[in-house]
CSV table of C-alpha atoms in Angstrom, one decimal:
chain,number,residue,atom,x,y,z
A,1387,GLY,CA,7.8,15.2,-2.6
A,1388,GLN,CA,6.3,13.4,0.3
A,1389,ASN,CA,7.8,12.6,3.7
A,1390,ILE,CA,5.9,10.5,6.2
A,1391,ASP,CA,7.0,9.6,9.7
A,1392,GLN,CA,5.5,7.1,12.1
A,1393,PRO,CA,6.8,5.1,15.0
A,1394,THR,CA,8.3,1.7,14.0
A,1395,GLU,CA,6.9,-0.4,16.8
A,1396,MET,CA,4.3,-0.2,19.6
A,1397,THR,CA,3.0,-2.6,22.1
A,1398,ALA,CA,-0.3,-2.4,23.9
A,1399,THR,CA,-2.4,-4.6,26.1
A,1400,GLU,CA,-5.6,-6.4,25.1
A,1401,GLY,CA,-8.6,-4.2,26.0
A,1402,ALA,CA,-6.6,-1.0,26.1
A,1403,ILE,CA,-6.6,2.0,23.8
A,1404,VAL,CA,-3.6,2.8,21.6
A,1405,GLN,CA,-2.8,5.9,19.4
A,1406,ILE,CA,-0.6,5.6,16.4
A,1407,ASN,CA,0.8,8.9,15.2
A,1408,CYS,CA,1.8,10.0,11.8
A,1409,THR,CA,3.4,13.2,10.6
A,1410,TYR,CA,3.7,14.1,7.0
A,1411,GLN,CA,5.0,16.8,4.6
A,1412,THR,CA,3.6,17.0,1.2
A,1413,SER,CA,3.9,19.3,-1.8
A,1414,GLY,CA,0.1,19.3,-2.0
A,1415,PHE,CA,-2.5,17.7,0.1
A,1416,ASN,CA,-5.3,15.5,-1.1
A,1417,GLY,CA,-6.3,13.4,1.9
A,1418,LEU,CA,-4.6,11.0,4.3
A,1419,PHE,CA,-5.2,7.2,4.4
A,1420,TRP,CA,-4.6,4.6,7.0
A,1421,TYR,CA,-4.2,0.9,6.0
A,1422,GLN,CA,-3.8,-2.2,8.1
A,1423,GLN,CA,-1.5,-5.0,7.1
A,1424,HIS,CA,-1.4,-8.4,8.8
A,1425,ALA,CA,1.8,-10.4,8.4
A,1426,GLY,CA,1.9,-12.2,5.1
A,1427,GLU,CA,-1.2,-10.4,3.8
A,1428,ALA,CA,-2.1,-7.4,1.7
A,1429,PRO,CA,-2.8,-4.0,3.1
A,1430,THR,CA,-6.5,-3.2,3.6
A,1431,PHE,CA,-8.1,0.1,3.8
A,1432,LEU,CA,-9.1,1.5,7.2
A,1433,SER,CA,-9.8,5.2,6.9
A,1434,TYR,CA,-9.5,8.3,4.8
A,1435,ASN,CA,-9.4,11.9,6.1
A,1436,VAL,CA,-9.5,14.9,3.9
A,1437,LEU,CA,-10.9,17.5,6.4
A,1438,ASP,CA,-9.6,18.3,9.9
A,1439,GLY,CA,-11.2,16.4,12.8
A,1440,LEU,CA,-12.0,13.0,14.0
A,1441,GLU,CA,-13.6,10.3,11.9
A,1442,GLU,CA,-15.0,7.4,13.9
A,1443,LYS,CA,-15.6,3.9,12.5
A,1444,GLY,CA,-16.4,1.4,15.2
A,1445,ARG,CA,-13.4,0.6,17.4
A,1446,PHE,CA,-11.1,2.6,15.0
A,1447,SER,CA,-11.0,6.4,14.7
A,1448,SER,CA,-8.7,8.6,12.6
A,1449,PHE,CA,-7.8,12.2,13.3
A,1450,LEU,CA,-6.3,14.8,11.0
A,1451,SER,CA,-4.8,18.3,11.4
A,1452,ARG,CA,-3.8,19.7,8.1
A,1453,SER,CA,-2.2,22.8,9.6
A,1454,LYS,CA,0.1,20.6,11.7
A,1455,GLY,CA,0.7,17.9,9.1
A,1456,TYR,CA,-0.4,15.4,11.7
A,1457,SER,CA,-2.8,12.4,11.9
A,1458,TYR,CA,-3.4,9.7,14.3
A,1459,LEU,CA,-5.2,6.3,14.3
A,1460,LEU,CA,-6.9,5.5,17.5
A,1461,LEU,CA,-7.7,1.8,18.3
A,1462,LYS,CA,-10.1,1.1,21.2
A,1463,GLU,CA,-10.8,-2.1,23.1
A,1464,LEU,CA,-7.8,-3.7,21.6
A,1465,GLN,CA,-8.0,-7.3,20.5
A,1466,MET,CA,-5.3,-9.8,19.7
A,1467,LYS,CA,-6.3,-9.8,16.1
A,1468,ASP,CA,-5.4,-6.1,15.9
A,1469,SER,CA,-1.7,-7.1,16.0
A,1470,ALA,CA,-0.6,-5.9,12.6
A,1471,SER,CA,1.3,-3.1,10.8
A,1472,TYR,CA,-0.5,0.2,10.4
A,1473,LEU,CA,0.5,2.3,7.4
A,1474,CYS,CA,-0.1,6.0,7.0
A,1475,ALA,CA,-0.3,7.2,3.4
A,1476,VAL,CA,-0.8,10.3,1.3
A,1477,PRO,CA,-1.3,10.7,-2.5
A,1478,ILE,CA,1.9,11.3,-4.4
A,1479,ASN,CA,0.9,14.8,-5.3
A,1480,SER,CA,-2.1,17.0,-4.9
A,1481,GLY,CA,-3.9,15.7,-8.0
A,1482,ASN,CA,-3.0,12.1,-8.1
A,1483,THR,CA,-2.8,8.7,-6.5
A,1484,PRO,CA,-0.9,6.5,-6.2
A,1485,LEU,CA,-0.3,6.6,-2.5
A,1486,VAL,CA,3.0,7.1,-0.9
A,1487,PHE,CA,3.2,5.0,2.3
A,1488,GLY,CA,5.1,5.5,5.5
A,1489,LYS,CA,7.2,2.7,6.8
A,1490,GLY,CA,4.4,1.4,9.0
A,1491,THR,CA,4.0,1.0,12.7
A,1492,ARG,CA,4.0,-2.6,13.9
A,1493,LEU,CA,1.6,-3.0,16.7
A,1494,SER,CA,1.8,-6.0,19.1
A,1495,VAL,CA,-1.2,-6.6,21.3
A,1496,ILE,CA,-0.4,-8.7,24.4
A,1497,ALA,CA,-2.6,-10.4,26.9
B,377,ASP,CA,-15.1,-13.1,-5.7
B,378,THR,CA,-11.6,-11.7,-5.5
B,379,ALA,CA,-11.5,-8.1,-6.4
B,380,VAL,CA,-7.8,-7.8,-7.3
B,381,SER,CA,-6.2,-11.1,-8.2
B,382,GLN,CA,-2.6,-11.7,-9.1
B,383,THR,CA,-0.7,-14.9,-10.1
B,384,PRO,CA,1.5,-16.6,-9.1
B,385,LYS,CA,1.3,-16.1,-5.4
B,386,TYR,CA,4.8,-17.6,-4.8
B,387,LEU,CA,7.7,-17.7,-7.3
B,388,VAL,CA,11.2,-19.0,-6.8
B,389,THR,CA,13.6,-18.5,-9.6
B,390,GLN,CA,17.3,-18.2,-10.4
B,391,MET,CA,19.2,-15.1,-11.1
B,392,GLY,CA,19.2,-14.1,-14.7
B,393,ASN,CA,15.8,-15.6,-15.5
B,394,ASP,CA,12.8,-13.6,-16.9
B,395,LYS,CA,9.5,-13.9,-15.1
B,396,SER,CA,6.0,-12.4,-15.3
B,397,ILE,CA,3.4,-11.7,-12.7
B,398,LYS,CA,-0.2,-11.2,-13.9
B,399,CYS,CA,-2.9,-9.0,-12.3
B,400,GLU,CA,-6.6,-8.6,-13.0
B,401,GLN,CA,-9.2,-6.5,-11.2
B,402,ASN,CA,-13.0,-7.0,-11.5
B,403,LEU,CA,-13.9,-3.7,-9.7
B,404,GLY,CA,-14.4,-1.7,-12.9
B,405,HIS,CA,-11.5,0.6,-11.8
B,406,ASP,CA,-9.6,2.5,-14.4
B,407,THR,CA,-6.3,2.9,-12.6
B,408,MET,CA,-3.9,0.1,-11.6
B,409,TYR,CA,-0.6,0.0,-9.8
B,410,TRP,CA,2.3,-2.1,-9.0
B,411,TYR,CA,3.9,-1.8,-5.5
B,412,LYS,CA,7.0,-3.5,-4.2
B,413,GLN,CA,7.4,-4.4,-0.5
B,414,ASP,CA,11.0,-5.2,0.5
B,415,SER,CA,12.3,-7.2,3.4
B,416,LYS,CA,12.0,-4.2,5.7
B,417,LYS,CA,8.3,-4.1,4.9
B,418,PHE,CA,8.6,-0.7,3.1
B,419,LEU,CA,5.8,-0.5,0.5
B,420,LYS,CA,6.9,1.5,-2.5
B,421,ILE,CA,5.1,2.5,-5.7
B,422,MET,CA,6.6,1.2,-8.9
B,423,PHE,CA,4.1,2.0,-11.7
B,424,SER,CA,0.7,3.6,-12.1
B,425,TYR,CA,-1.5,3.1,-15.2
B,426,ASN,CA,-4.7,4.9,-16.0
B,427,ASN,CA,-6.9,3.5,-18.8
B,428,LYS,CA,-4.0,1.4,-20.1
B,429,GLU,CA,-1.6,4.4,-20.2
B,430,LEU,CA,1.5,4.7,-18.0
B,431,ILE,CA,1.2,7.8,-15.8
B,432,ILE,CA,3.8,7.2,-13.2
B,433,ASN,CA,7.1,5.3,-13.3
B,434,GLU,CA,9.0,5.8,-10.1
B,435,THR,CA,12.6,5.3,-11.3
B,436,VAL,CA,12.2,1.6,-11.7
B,437,PRO,CA,15.0,-0.2,-13.7
B,438,ASN,CA,14.0,-0.8,-17.3
B,439,ARG,CA,14.3,-4.6,-16.6
B,440,PHE,CA,10.8,-4.1,-15.2
B,441,SER,CA,8.2,-3.7,-18.0
B,442,PRO,CA,4.6,-3.4,-17.1
B,443,LYS,CA,2.0,-4.1,-19.8
B,444,SER,CA,-1.7,-3.2,-19.7
B,445,PRO,CA,-3.7,-4.9,-22.5
B,446,ASP,CA,-6.9,-3.4,-21.1
B,447,LYS,CA,-7.9,-1.4,-18.1
B,448,ALA,CA,-8.7,-4.5,-16.1
B,449,HIS,CA,-5.3,-6.1,-16.4
B,450,LEU,CA,-1.8,-4.9,-15.5
B,451,ASN,CA,1.0,-7.5,-15.9
B,452,LEU,CA,4.6,-7.1,-14.7
B,453,HIS,CA,7.4,-8.6,-16.6
B,454,ILE,CA,10.9,-8.7,-15.1
B,455,ASN,CA,14.0,-9.5,-17.2
B,456,SER,CA,17.4,-10.6,-16.0
B,457,LEU,CA,16.3,-11.1,-12.4
B,458,GLU,CA,18.7,-10.1,-9.6
B,459,LEU,CA,18.9,-11.1,-6.0
B,460,GLY,CA,17.7,-7.6,-5.0
B,461,ASP,CA,14.5,-8.2,-6.8
B,462,SER,CA,13.4,-10.6,-4.1
B,463,ALA,CA,10.3,-8.9,-2.5
B,464,VAL,CA,6.6,-9.1,-2.4
B,465,TYR,CA,4.9,-7.4,-5.4
B,466,PHE,CA,1.4,-6.1,-4.9
B,467,CYS,CA,-0.9,-5.2,-7.7
B,468,ALA,CA,-3.6,-2.6,-6.8
B,469,SER,CA,-6.4,-0.6,-8.3
B,470,SER,CA,-8.5,2.5,-7.7
B,471,GLN,CA,-11.3,4.4,-9.4
B,472,GLY,CA,-9.7,7.4,-10.9
B,473,THR,CA,-6.5,9.0,-9.8
B,474,SER,CA,-7.5,11.7,-7.3
B,475,GLY,CA,-7.8,10.8,-3.6
B,476,ASN,CA,-9.5,7.5,-4.2
B,477,THR,CA,-9.0,4.4,-2.1
B,478,ILE,CA,-6.6,1.8,-3.4
B,479,TYR,CA,-7.4,-1.8,-3.2
B,480,PHE,CA,-4.6,-4.4,-3.1
B,481,GLY,CA,-4.2,-7.9,-4.5
B,482,GLU,CA,-2.9,-10.6,-2.2
B,483,GLY,CA,0.7,-10.2,-3.3
B,484,SER,CA,3.2,-12.2,-5.2
B,485,TRP,CA,6.2,-13.5,-3.2
B,486,LEU,CA,9.2,-13.5,-5.5
B,487,THR,CA,12.5,-15.1,-4.3
B,488,VAL,CA,15.5,-14.9,-6.5
B,489,VAL,CA,18.2,-17.4,-5.7
């Protein structure tokens, strides 16, 4: 089965950089996803990593280390609108979606 | 155009009632899902359908019966509603079943009183 662990809450200042960590254990690996969910809204796709290393996409980057079962989401130049929950997810097994989600990290961006 | 749409968005009903939530996707995807997000915001898979066939049922009570008339639709029917069924139910879809991005509908807020 899958086991995903991420911090429950984080607070950061507008304009700063924040790193949200995720550790996972899976019976088979087929990539790792990050989703963003604003309060009262649906989760939206941010990034997908299947190979080790850093994937950069604008202000957001995602890193993966398969050997360590570790990923992080890096948010730069934080804006108030980045206040949301960030969900780490992996496929339910090596061959299939659906995704199994972590409990999410609620990020609060303060002035 | 909404890619994954579900109705109703809000539903308040009494214990013991039967209710349905409808979902449609216009992305041409062949895999659809139902997720439940409880009050602690934990998002949990309930069902997965591929080309109208059930492929995953994550130990959901049989009061929950999904129905997929075609690969663009996956409806959720819930019998004998209980207080613990109160949650947000998200429909989602993806192309294929292997490592593909899942796209979510806007959610249906179900409150059982």
